[in-house]
XYZ file of C-alpha atoms in Angstrom:
347
model
C -42.239 -24.848 -21.713
C -43.361 -22.361 -19.001
C -40.207 -21.897 -16.693
C -40.652 -21.216 -12.909
C -40.315 -17.705 -11.457
C -36.780 -18.947 -9.932
C -35.932 -20.612 -13.049
C -36.809 -17.624 -14.372
C -35.132 -15.602 -12.556
C -31.605 -17.457 -12.923
C -32.151 -16.986 -16.852
C -32.870 -13.477 -16.476
C -29.837 -12.921 -14.246
C -27.599 -14.809 -16.626
C -28.492 -12.938 -19.556
C -27.641 -9.836 -17.603
C -24.312 -10.850 -16.557
C -23.772 -12.042 -20.473
C -24.837 -8.578 -21.294
C -22.816 -6.892 -19.034
C -19.468 -9.013 -20.411
C -19.997 -7.840 -24.142
C -20.670 -4.465 -23.309
C -17.196 -2.391 -23.490
C -18.702 1.241 -21.831
C -19.281 -1.878 -18.690
C -16.276 -2.935 -18.816
C -14.790 0.761 -18.654
C -17.007 1.793 -15.885
C -16.663 -0.579 -13.381
C -12.802 0.765 -13.320
C -13.680 3.898 -13.482
C -16.318 3.717 -10.207
C -13.652 1.110 -8.313
C -11.122 3.781 -8.777
C -13.003 6.578 -8.034
C -14.053 4.988 -4.870
C -10.112 3.973 -4.021
C -9.389 7.768 -4.579
C -12.373 8.862 -2.437
C -12.217 7.474 0.099
C -8.025 7.128 0.387
C -6.877 10.817 -0.320
C -8.558 12.913 2.375
C -7.025 10.431 4.916
C -3.221 10.451 3.106
C -4.010 14.679 3.250
C -4.588 14.788 6.703
C -2.011 12.233 8.020
C 0.456 14.805 5.840
C -0.389 17.888 7.364
C -0.638 16.823 11.026
C 2.728 14.793 10.432
C 4.263 18.141 9.373
C 3.394 19.862 12.520
C 4.673 16.686 14.326
C 7.861 17.024 12.441
C 8.370 20.225 13.274
C 7.354 20.530 16.834
C 10.022 17.503 17.518
C 11.759 15.904 14.339
C 11.368 11.931 15.034
C 12.362 9.143 12.711
C 8.707 7.418 13.243
C 7.034 11.330 12.228
C 9.020 10.942 8.869
C 8.563 7.376 8.213
C 4.544 7.904 8.247
C 4.982 11.060 6.330
C 7.013 9.479 3.132
C 4.399 6.405 3.721
C 1.695 8.837 2.909
C 3.411 10.658 0.659
C 3.572 7.819 -1.390
C -0.228 6.648 -1.029
C -0.862 9.819 -2.191
C 1.329 9.575 -5.469
C -0.332 6.511 -6.512
C -4.024 7.323 -6.052
C -3.322 10.889 -7.638
C -1.006 9.932 -10.207
C -1.651 6.160 -11.275
C -5.494 5.567 -10.521
C -6.128 9.348 -12.215
C -4.373 7.602 -15.167
C -6.739 4.477 -14.434
C -9.893 6.182 -15.173
C -8.384 8.004 -18.505
C -7.840 4.890 -19.925
C -10.584 3.502 -19.050
C -12.678 5.730 -20.900
C -11.455 4.951 -24.036
C -9.444 7.975 -23.936
C -6.138 6.376 -25.435
C -2.940 6.499 -23.881
C 0.388 7.715 -25.871
C 3.785 6.000 -25.312
C 4.780 8.390 -22.303
C 1.251 7.807 -20.645
C 1.596 3.579 -20.960
C 5.685 5.008 -19.339
C 4.747 7.262 -16.215
C 1.874 4.608 -15.843
C 3.949 1.342 -15.212
C 7.000 3.433 -13.548
C 4.303 5.142 -10.853
C 2.533 1.388 -10.452
C 6.307 -0.312 -9.228
C 7.573 2.711 -7.993
C 5.021 3.673 -5.697
C 4.403 -0.801 -5.078
C 7.327 -0.804 -3.949
C 8.358 2.059 -1.856
C 5.312 1.141 0.295
C 6.183 -1.719 0.869
C 9.842 -0.380 2.080
C 8.699 2.383 4.396
C 6.130 -0.050 5.910
C 9.496 -2.720 6.674
C 11.340 0.304 8.218
C 8.085 1.519 10.513
C 7.487 -1.908 11.508
C 11.717 -2.933 12.106
C 11.136 0.781 14.326
C 8.504 -0.285 16.320
C 9.881 -4.076 16.866
C 13.165 -2.292 18.319
C 10.731 -0.112 20.563
C 9.250 -2.576 21.914
C 12.342 -4.918 22.517
C 13.777 -1.375 24.767
C 9.884 -1.706 26.292
C 10.507 -5.832 26.997
C 13.932 -5.327 27.829
C 14.889 -1.835 29.618
C 18.465 -0.694 28.170
C 21.023 0.110 31.144
C 21.500 3.571 28.697
C 19.879 6.250 27.560
C 19.418 6.037 23.521
C 21.591 7.589 21.405
C 20.169 10.487 19.884
C 23.031 10.662 16.933
C 21.342 7.791 15.193
C 18.701 10.311 14.025
C 20.863 11.789 10.896
C 21.439 7.870 10.009
C 17.555 7.476 10.221
C 17.305 10.744 8.076
C 19.992 9.318 5.451
C 18.493 6.038 5.163
C 14.644 7.130 4.347
C 16.378 9.783 1.734
C 18.106 7.241 0.152
C 15.164 4.770 -0.160
C 13.378 6.996 -2.256
C 16.865 7.404 -4.911
C 16.853 3.905 -4.653
C 13.008 3.237 -5.371
C 13.401 5.522 -8.232
C 16.373 3.955 -9.304
C 15.010 0.793 -9.359
C 11.735 1.602 -11.534
C 13.922 3.850 -13.888
C 15.061 1.047 -16.716
C 11.045 0.658 -16.476
C 11.067 4.185 -18.979
C 12.965 2.061 -21.422
C 11.506 -0.697 -22.066
C 7.657 0.348 -21.577
C 5.701 1.840 -24.256
C 2.171 1.346 -26.253
C 1.966 -1.300 -28.740
C -0.974 -1.585 -31.216
C -2.363 -5.010 -30.617
C -4.313 -6.444 -33.488
C -7.792 -8.629 -33.204
C -8.510 -10.991 -35.375
C -12.760 -11.227 -35.997
C -12.509 -14.824 -34.594
C -11.742 -13.638 -31.287
C -14.327 -12.747 -28.525
C -15.395 -10.008 -27.526
C -14.639 -10.178 -24.434
C -10.950 -10.024 -25.496
C -11.517 -6.674 -27.639
C -13.247 -4.800 -24.765
C -10.260 -4.925 -22.950
C -7.804 -4.189 -25.636
C -6.726 -1.455 -23.505
C -5.405 -3.248 -21.338
C -2.437 -4.878 -23.557
C -1.455 -1.821 -25.301
C 1.075 -0.807 -22.720
C 3.529 -3.632 -22.825
C 6.832 -3.907 -21.376
C 9.306 -5.704 -24.239
C 12.752 -6.359 -23.354
C 15.587 -5.795 -26.191
C 16.808 -9.956 -24.858
C 15.518 -12.617 -22.782
C 18.417 -12.482 -20.272
C 17.516 -8.729 -19.622
C 13.893 -9.504 -19.026
C 14.376 -12.873 -16.425
C 17.013 -10.660 -14.706
C 15.247 -7.037 -14.092
C 11.530 -8.173 -15.241
C 11.163 -11.497 -13.678
C 14.186 -11.480 -10.734
C 14.744 -8.201 -9.681
C 11.825 -6.247 -9.867
C 9.576 -9.500 -8.012
C 12.781 -9.380 -5.109
C 12.490 -5.801 -4.338
C 9.358 -6.556 -3.095
C 9.374 -10.280 -2.013
C 12.594 -9.564 0.579
C 10.775 -6.707 2.437
C 8.171 -9.029 2.742
C 9.663 -11.414 3.797
C 11.132 -9.527 6.595
C 8.388 -7.954 7.582
C 6.682 -11.229 8.139
C 9.610 -12.492 9.949
C 9.680 -8.711 12.053
C 5.747 -10.131 13.054
C 6.510 -12.922 14.104
C 9.749 -10.961 16.616
C 6.850 -8.735 17.850
C 4.180 -11.163 18.509
C 6.971 -12.844 20.730
C 7.704 -9.505 22.252
C 4.541 -8.974 22.644
C 3.579 -12.306 24.418
C 6.986 -11.719 26.497
C 5.450 -8.181 27.895
C 2.190 -9.863 28.588
C 3.873 -12.984 30.767
C 5.816 -10.675 32.402
C 3.075 -8.060 33.702
C 1.350 -10.640 35.024
C 4.316 -12.791 36.726
C 4.929 -9.446 38.967
C 8.312 -9.285 37.408
C 7.739 -5.288 36.845
C 4.763 -3.513 35.574
C 4.960 -1.763 32.679
C 2.593 0.993 33.452
C 4.250 3.429 31.119
C 2.379 5.676 29.241
C 4.799 5.561 26.263
C 5.462 1.433 26.753
C 1.562 1.650 26.297
C 2.127 3.807 22.918
C 4.576 1.227 21.885
C 2.238 -1.711 22.662
C -0.541 -0.665 21.341
C 1.161 0.934 18.158
C 2.912 -2.941 17.176
C -0.160 -4.220 17.263
C -1.033 -1.720 14.792
C 1.885 -2.636 12.743
C 0.349 -6.137 12.536
C -2.317 -5.152 11.295
C -0.432 -3.614 8.385
C 1.754 -6.433 8.178
C -1.277 -9.009 7.466
C -2.684 -6.269 5.157
C -0.151 -5.634 2.920
C 1.564 -9.005 2.248
C -2.179 -10.314 1.657
C -2.886 -7.913 -0.940
C 0.478 -8.610 -2.389
C 0.051 -12.101 -2.668
C -3.357 -11.970 -3.735
C -2.539 -8.785 -6.891
C 0.780 -11.104 -7.826
C -1.312 -14.492 -7.630
C -3.745 -13.123 -10.242
C -0.954 -11.488 -12.347
C 1.401 -14.205 -12.841
C -0.283 -17.186 -12.061
C -3.651 -16.713 -14.007
C -2.187 -14.801 -17.543
C -5.426 -14.534 -18.721
C -7.234 -12.548 -15.341
C -6.383 -9.306 -17.024
C -8.682 -10.095 -19.894
C -11.770 -10.902 -17.971
C -14.392 -7.562 -17.771
C -13.817 -8.218 -13.969
C -10.019 -8.305 -13.838
C -9.437 -4.720 -14.260
C -11.733 -3.431 -11.267
C -10.586 -6.290 -8.949
C -6.319 -5.672 -9.870
C -6.987 -2.128 -8.853
C -8.240 -2.691 -5.142
C -5.515 -4.863 -4.318
C -2.889 -2.635 -5.613
C -4.457 0.755 -3.983
C -6.155 -0.688 -0.848
C -3.392 -0.818 0.880
C -3.072 2.998 -0.228
C -6.703 3.268 1.324
C -6.472 1.887 4.822
C -3.191 2.146 6.020
C -3.251 6.254 6.376
C -6.330 5.469 8.623
C -4.050 2.950 10.843
C -1.135 4.651 10.991
C -2.983 7.904 12.258
C -3.397 5.564 15.606
C 0.465 4.841 15.856
C 1.129 8.260 18.007
C -0.674 9.843 20.320
C 0.787 12.950 19.690
C -0.194 12.410 16.042
C -4.024 11.553 17.454
C -4.016 15.205 19.351
C -2.591 16.745 16.189
C -5.385 15.235 14.051
C -7.984 15.689 16.854
C -7.414 18.952 16.671
C -7.932 19.792 13.334
C -11.088 18.101 12.901
C -12.907 19.232 16.311
C -11.405 23.181 16.609
C -13.801 23.090 19.979
C -11.387 20.969 21.442
C -8.473 22.861 20.231
C -7.487 24.827 23.745
C -8.750 21.738 26.107
C -6.279 19.539 23.756
C -2.382 19.923 23.836
C 0.565 18.257 22.198
C 2.244 18.779 25.621
C -0.198 17.466 27.041
C 1.911 13.340 25.815
C 3.464 12.076 28.618
C 7.908 12.478 28.604
C 9.815 10.960 26.181
C 11.993 7.757 27.775
C 14.684 6.214 27.073
C 13.131 3.603 24.967
C 10.589 6.248 22.690
Protein backbone atom coordinates (compact mmCIF):
# COMPACT_ATOMS: atom_id res chain seq x y z
CA UNK A 1 0.00 0.00 0.00
CA UNK A 2 1.46 3.29 -1.08
CA UNK A 3 1.31 6.08 1.48
CA UNK A 4 0.48 9.67 0.54
CA UNK A 5 3.20 12.31 1.13
CA UNK A 6 1.42 13.69 4.21
CA UNK A 7 1.05 10.25 5.84
CA UNK A 8 4.65 9.41 4.98
CA UNK A 9 5.85 12.66 6.58
CA UNK A 10 3.84 11.97 9.75
CA UNK A 11 5.27 8.44 9.92
CA UNK A 12 8.82 9.75 9.59
CA UNK A 13 8.24 12.31 12.33
CA UNK A 14 6.83 9.68 14.69
CA UNK A 15 9.77 7.37 14.02
CA UNK A 16 12.16 10.24 14.71
CA UNK A 17 10.42 11.06 18.00
CA UNK A 18 10.52 7.43 19.06
CA UNK A 19 14.23 7.30 18.27
CA UNK A 20 14.83 10.44 20.32
CA UNK A 21 12.88 8.99 23.21
CA UNK A 22 14.92 5.79 23.27
CA UNK A 23 18.31 7.44 22.87
CA UNK A 24 20.23 8.04 26.07
CA UNK A 25 22.55 10.51 24.40
CA UNK A 26 19.68 12.69 23.26
CA UNK A 27 18.22 12.83 26.76
CA UNK A 28 21.49 14.11 28.17
CA UNK A 29 22.07 16.39 25.19
CA UNK A 30 18.71 18.11 25.62
CA UNK A 31 19.48 19.03 29.21
CA UNK A 32 23.05 20.06 28.39
CA UNK A 33 21.80 22.39 25.67
CA UNK A 34 19.11 23.84 27.97
CA UNK A 35 21.61 24.45 30.79
CA UNK A 36 24.20 25.92 28.40
CA UNK A 37 21.68 28.39 26.94
CA UNK A 38 20.49 29.41 30.41
CA UNK A 39 24.07 29.96 31.63
CA UNK A 40 25.08 31.87 28.49
CA UNK A 41 22.16 34.29 28.84
CA UNK A 42 22.00 34.65 32.61
CA UNK A 43 25.64 34.86 33.73
CA UNK A 44 26.64 37.99 31.70
CA UNK A 45 23.54 39.87 32.85
CA UNK A 46 24.05 39.02 36.52
CA UNK A 47 27.78 39.80 36.43
CA UNK A 48 27.07 43.19 34.83
CA UNK A 49 24.35 43.83 37.41
CA UNK A 50 26.68 42.94 40.30
CA UNK A 51 29.49 45.14 38.99
CA UNK A 52 27.33 48.20 38.32
CA UNK A 53 25.27 47.83 41.50
CA UNK A 54 28.45 47.57 43.55
CA UNK A 55 29.59 50.89 42.11
CA UNK A 56 26.25 52.45 43.05
CA UNK A 57 26.55 51.15 46.60
CA UNK A 58 29.99 52.76 46.81
CA UNK A 59 28.51 56.10 45.81
CA UNK A 60 25.59 55.99 48.22
CA UNK A 61 24.56 53.00 50.29
CA UNK A 62 20.90 52.35 49.60
CA UNK A 63 18.72 49.40 50.53
CA UNK A 64 17.37 48.87 47.01
CA UNK A 65 20.90 48.56 45.58
CA UNK A 66 21.90 46.07 48.27
CA UNK A 67 18.82 43.95 47.57
CA UNK A 68 19.47 43.97 43.82
CA UNK A 69 23.12 43.11 44.51
CA UNK A 70 22.09 40.16 46.70
CA UNK A 71 19.52 38.87 44.22
CA UNK A 72 22.08 39.01 41.40
CA UNK A 73 24.49 36.94 43.50
CA UNK A 74 21.77 34.36 44.16
CA UNK A 75 21.09 34.08 40.43
CA UNK A 76 24.80 33.76 39.69
CA UNK A 77 25.29 31.01 42.28
CA UNK A 78 22.33 29.13 40.86
CA UNK A 79 23.73 29.16 37.34
CA UNK A 80 27.40 28.58 38.08
CA UNK A 81 26.75 25.81 40.62
CA UNK A 82 23.40 24.12 40.06
CA UNK A 83 23.27 24.25 36.26
CA UNK A 84 26.94 23.32 35.91
CA UNK A 85 26.34 20.27 38.10
CA UNK A 86 23.34 19.40 35.94
CA UNK A 87 25.57 19.51 32.87
CA UNK A 88 28.01 17.17 34.57
CA UNK A 89 25.14 14.91 35.60
CA UNK A 90 23.71 14.83 32.07
CA UNK A 91 27.11 14.03 30.56
CA UNK A 92 27.00 10.49 31.97
CA UNK A 93 29.52 11.46 34.64
CA UNK A 94 28.24 9.88 37.83
CA UNK A 95 28.16 12.17 40.84
CA UNK A 96 29.06 10.89 44.26
CA UNK A 97 27.06 11.46 47.41
CA UNK A 98 28.74 14.84 48.05
CA UNK A 99 27.77 16.03 44.58
CA UNK A 100 24.14 15.08 45.20
CA UNK A 101 24.15 16.92 48.52
CA UNK A 102 25.55 20.11 46.95
CA UNK A 103 23.10 19.92 44.03
CA UNK A 104 19.98 19.53 46.18
CA UNK A 105 21.12 22.02 48.82
CA UNK A 106 22.01 24.80 46.34
CA UNK A 107 18.86 24.24 44.32
CA UNK A 108 16.64 24.70 47.37
CA UNK A 109 18.79 27.51 48.84
CA UNK A 110 18.95 29.67 45.68
CA UNK A 111 15.26 29.20 44.93
CA UNK A 112 14.20 30.29 48.42
CA UNK A 113 16.62 33.22 48.50
CA UNK A 114 15.44 34.48 45.10
CA UNK A 115 11.83 34.42 46.31
CA UNK A 116 12.57 36.19 49.60
CA UNK A 117 14.76 38.90 48.06
CA UNK A 118 12.15 39.54 45.37
CA UNK A 119 9.53 39.86 48.11
CA UNK A 120 11.77 42.33 49.96
CA UNK A 121 12.20 44.43 46.80
CA UNK A 122 8.44 44.35 46.13
CA UNK A 123 7.61 45.50 49.66
CA UNK A 124 10.27 48.21 49.53
CA UNK A 125 8.97 49.73 46.30
CA UNK A 126 5.38 49.30 47.46
CA UNK A 127 6.30 51.45 50.47
CA UNK A 128 8.00 54.00 48.20
CA UNK A 129 4.94 54.17 45.95
CA UNK A 130 2.71 54.61 48.98
CA UNK A 131 4.80 57.63 50.00
CA UNK A 132 4.44 59.00 46.47
CA UNK A 133 0.66 58.68 46.46
CA UNK A 134 0.36 59.81 50.09
CA UNK A 135 3.26 62.23 50.70
CA UNK A 136 4.46 62.12 54.32
CA UNK A 137 4.43 65.17 56.53
CA UNK A 138 7.98 64.57 57.75
CA UNK A 139 11.08 63.41 55.92
CA UNK A 140 11.97 59.73 55.99
CA UNK A 141 14.27 58.63 58.78
CA UNK A 142 17.70 57.52 57.59
CA UNK A 143 18.30 55.45 60.73
CA UNK A 144 16.37 52.52 59.25
CA UNK A 145 19.25 51.73 56.88
CA UNK A 146 21.07 49.68 59.52
CA UNK A 147 17.91 47.68 60.18
CA UNK A 148 17.58 46.88 56.47
CA UNK A 149 21.19 45.68 56.31
CA UNK A 150 20.60 43.41 59.30
CA UNK A 151 17.46 41.97 57.70
CA UNK A 152 19.27 41.29 54.43
CA UNK A 153 22.08 39.51 56.26
CA UNK A 154 19.50 37.55 58.24
CA UNK A 155 17.87 36.35 55.02
CA UNK A 156 21.19 34.93 53.83
CA UNK A 157 21.78 33.09 57.11
CA UNK A 158 18.18 31.91 57.45
CA UNK A 159 18.11 30.57 53.89
CA UNK A 160 21.26 28.54 54.46
CA UNK A 161 20.01 27.27 57.83
CA UNK A 162 16.64 26.21 56.39
CA UNK A 163 18.34 24.14 53.67
CA UNK A 164 21.08 22.62 55.85
CA UNK A 165 19.05 19.51 56.84
CA UNK A 166 19.06 18.52 53.17
CA UNK A 167 22.81 17.96 53.48
CA UNK A 168 22.14 15.31 56.11
CA UNK A 169 19.31 13.45 54.40
CA UNK A 170 20.40 13.65 50.76
CA UNK A 171 22.70 11.12 49.16
CA UNK A 172 23.34 8.99 46.10
CA UNK A 173 21.40 5.74 45.96
CA UNK A 174 22.02 2.88 43.57
CA UNK A 175 18.68 2.01 42.06
CA UNK A 176 18.55 -1.25 40.17
CA UNK A 177 16.13 -1.70 37.29
CA UNK A 178 14.67 -4.94 36.02
CA UNK A 179 14.78 -5.97 32.41
CA UNK A 180 11.03 -5.42 32.06
CA UNK A 181 11.33 -1.66 32.59
CA UNK A 182 11.39 0.54 29.54
CA UNK A 183 14.32 2.23 27.89
CA UNK A 184 12.71 5.52 28.83
CA UNK A 185 13.28 4.78 32.49
CA UNK A 186 16.80 3.51 31.85
CA UNK A 187 17.73 6.66 30.00
CA UNK A 188 16.74 8.75 33.02
CA UNK A 189 18.18 6.57 35.77
CA UNK A 190 20.77 9.20 36.72
CA UNK A 191 18.00 11.62 37.74
CA UNK A 192 16.69 9.08 40.25
CA UNK A 193 20.03 8.51 41.97
CA UNK A 194 20.01 11.70 44.07
CA UNK A 195 17.44 10.98 46.76
CA UNK A 196 16.41 12.78 49.94
CA UNK A 197 15.54 10.03 52.40
CA UNK A 198 14.37 11.10 55.84
CA UNK A 199 14.81 9.03 58.96
CA UNK A 200 11.09 8.77 59.67
CA UNK A 201 7.74 9.69 58.18
CA UNK A 202 7.14 12.51 60.65
CA UNK A 203 10.33 14.28 59.58
CA UNK A 204 9.40 13.85 55.93
CA UNK A 205 5.96 15.36 56.46
CA UNK A 206 6.98 18.24 58.75
CA UNK A 207 10.19 19.25 57.01
CA UNK A 208 10.09 17.84 53.48
CA UNK A 209 6.44 18.46 52.63
CA UNK A 210 5.36 21.32 54.90
CA UNK A 211 8.35 23.43 55.91
CA UNK A 212 10.20 23.46 52.57
CA UNK A 213 7.00 24.27 50.70
CA UNK A 214 5.89 26.89 53.24
CA UNK A 215 9.12 28.92 53.08
CA UNK A 216 8.50 29.37 49.36
CA UNK A 217 4.72 29.51 49.25
CA UNK A 218 4.23 31.96 52.11
CA UNK A 219 6.40 34.76 50.60
CA UNK A 220 4.79 34.14 47.21
CA UNK A 221 1.35 34.73 48.72
CA UNK A 222 2.58 37.91 50.45
CA UNK A 223 4.19 38.96 47.18
CA UNK A 224 0.87 38.48 45.39
CA UNK A 225 -0.88 40.70 47.94
CA UNK A 226 1.88 43.30 47.54
CA UNK A 227 1.30 43.16 43.78
CA UNK A 228 -2.40 43.91 44.25
CA UNK A 229 -1.45 46.78 46.57
CA UNK A 230 0.93 48.19 43.95
CA UNK A 231 -1.79 47.98 41.27
CA UNK A 232 -4.17 49.85 43.57
CA UNK A 233 -1.59 52.57 44.34
CA UNK A 234 -0.77 52.96 40.65
CA UNK A 235 -4.46 53.43 39.95
CA UNK A 236 -4.70 56.01 42.75
CA UNK A 237 -1.64 57.80 41.35
CA UNK A 238 -3.15 57.95 37.88
CA UNK A 239 -6.55 59.14 39.10
CA UNK A 240 -5.01 61.79 41.35
CA UNK A 241 -2.88 63.14 38.51
CA UNK A 242 -5.71 63.15 35.99
CA UNK A 243 -8.12 64.73 38.45
CA UNK A 244 -5.90 67.72 39.01
CA UNK A 245 -5.50 67.16 42.75
CA UNK A 246 -1.73 67.15 42.42
CA UNK A 247 0.75 66.71 39.62
CA UNK A 248 3.41 64.06 40.14
CA UNK A 249 5.99 65.48 37.77
CA UNK A 250 9.06 64.98 39.97
CA UNK A 251 11.74 62.75 38.44
CA UNK A 252 11.95 60.58 41.55
CA UNK A 253 8.19 60.05 41.53
CA UNK A 254 8.24 58.99 37.90
CA UNK A 255 11.13 56.64 38.62
CA UNK A 256 9.27 54.98 41.51
CA UNK A 257 6.13 54.55 39.39
CA UNK A 258 8.13 53.02 36.53
CA UNK A 259 10.00 50.72 38.93
CA UNK A 260 6.76 49.49 40.48
CA UNK A 261 5.47 48.49 37.06
CA UNK A 262 8.64 46.45 36.56
CA UNK A 263 8.18 44.91 40.00
CA UNK A 264 4.76 43.69 38.89
CA UNK A 265 6.45 41.94 35.98
CA UNK A 266 8.92 40.24 38.34
CA UNK A 267 6.09 39.14 40.66
CA UNK A 268 4.11 37.65 37.79
CA UNK A 269 7.22 35.93 36.43
CA UNK A 270 8.44 34.30 39.64
CA UNK A 271 4.96 33.16 40.74
CA UNK A 272 4.13 31.61 37.36
CA UNK A 273 7.49 29.80 37.14
CA UNK A 274 7.30 28.47 40.71
CA UNK A 275 3.71 27.26 40.35
CA UNK A 276 4.54 25.55 37.04
CA UNK A 277 7.60 23.85 38.49
CA UNK A 278 5.77 22.80 41.66
CA UNK A 279 2.85 21.38 39.67
CA UNK A 280 5.08 19.30 37.42
CA UNK A 281 7.27 17.94 40.22
CA UNK A 282 4.67 17.27 42.92
CA UNK A 283 1.54 16.58 40.87
CA UNK A 284 3.07 14.62 37.99
CA UNK A 285 5.27 12.09 39.78
CA UNK A 286 6.62 10.51 36.58
CA UNK A 287 7.38 13.76 34.76
CA UNK A 288 11.12 13.52 35.48
CA UNK A 289 11.25 10.13 33.78
CA UNK A 290 10.19 11.52 30.41
CA UNK A 291 12.98 12.41 28.01
CA UNK A 292 11.80 16.05 27.83
CA UNK A 293 11.22 16.36 31.60
CA UNK A 294 14.68 17.45 32.85
CA UNK A 295 15.14 20.21 30.20
CA UNK A 296 11.68 21.63 30.93
CA UNK A 297 12.31 21.64 34.67
CA UNK A 298 15.68 23.30 34.11
CA UNK A 299 14.07 26.10 32.11
CA UNK A 300 11.36 26.61 34.73
CA UNK A 301 13.76 26.59 37.69
CA UNK A 302 16.31 28.87 36.00
CA UNK A 303 13.99 31.11 33.99
CA UNK A 304 13.81 33.75 36.70
CA UNK A 305 17.60 34.00 36.96
CA UNK A 306 17.72 34.58 33.20
CA UNK A 307 15.10 37.33 32.89
CA UNK A 308 15.25 39.10 36.27
CA UNK A 309 18.72 40.73 35.93
CA UNK A 310 17.71 42.53 32.75
CA UNK A 311 14.53 43.79 34.42
CA UNK A 312 16.39 44.84 37.56
CA UNK A 313 18.76 46.94 35.45
CA UNK A 314 15.85 49.28 34.71
CA UNK A 315 14.67 49.86 38.28
CA UNK A 316 16.89 52.81 39.17
CA UNK A 317 18.15 55.69 37.05
CA UNK A 318 21.54 55.69 38.73
CA UNK A 319 21.95 52.00 37.86
CA UNK A 320 20.92 52.69 34.26
CA UNK A 321 23.59 55.40 34.04
CA UNK A 322 26.25 53.05 35.41
CA UNK A 323 25.36 50.33 32.93
CA UNK A 324 25.28 52.81 30.07
CA UNK A 325 28.69 54.13 31.03
CA UNK A 326 30.06 50.59 31.27
CA UNK A 327 28.63 49.44 27.94
CA UNK A 328 29.30 52.67 26.02
CA UNK A 329 32.58 54.08 27.26
CA UNK A 330 32.36 56.95 24.82
CA UNK A 331 29.36 58.30 26.72
CA UNK A 332 31.06 58.15 30.10
CA UNK A 333 32.15 61.78 29.92
CA UNK A 334 28.76 63.00 28.79
CA UNK A 335 26.54 61.06 31.20
CA UNK A 336 27.35 61.13 34.90
CA UNK A 337 25.64 59.81 37.95
CA UNK A 338 25.27 63.34 39.29
CA UNK A 339 22.78 63.99 36.53
CA UNK A 340 20.00 62.34 38.50
CA UNK A 341 17.48 64.38 40.41
CA UNK A 342 18.10 65.15 44.08
CA UNK A 343 16.82 62.54 46.48
CA UNK A 344 13.32 63.32 47.71
CA UNK A 345 12.08 62.40 51.21
CA UNK A 346 10.26 59.30 49.87
CA UNK A 347 13.09 58.09 47.59
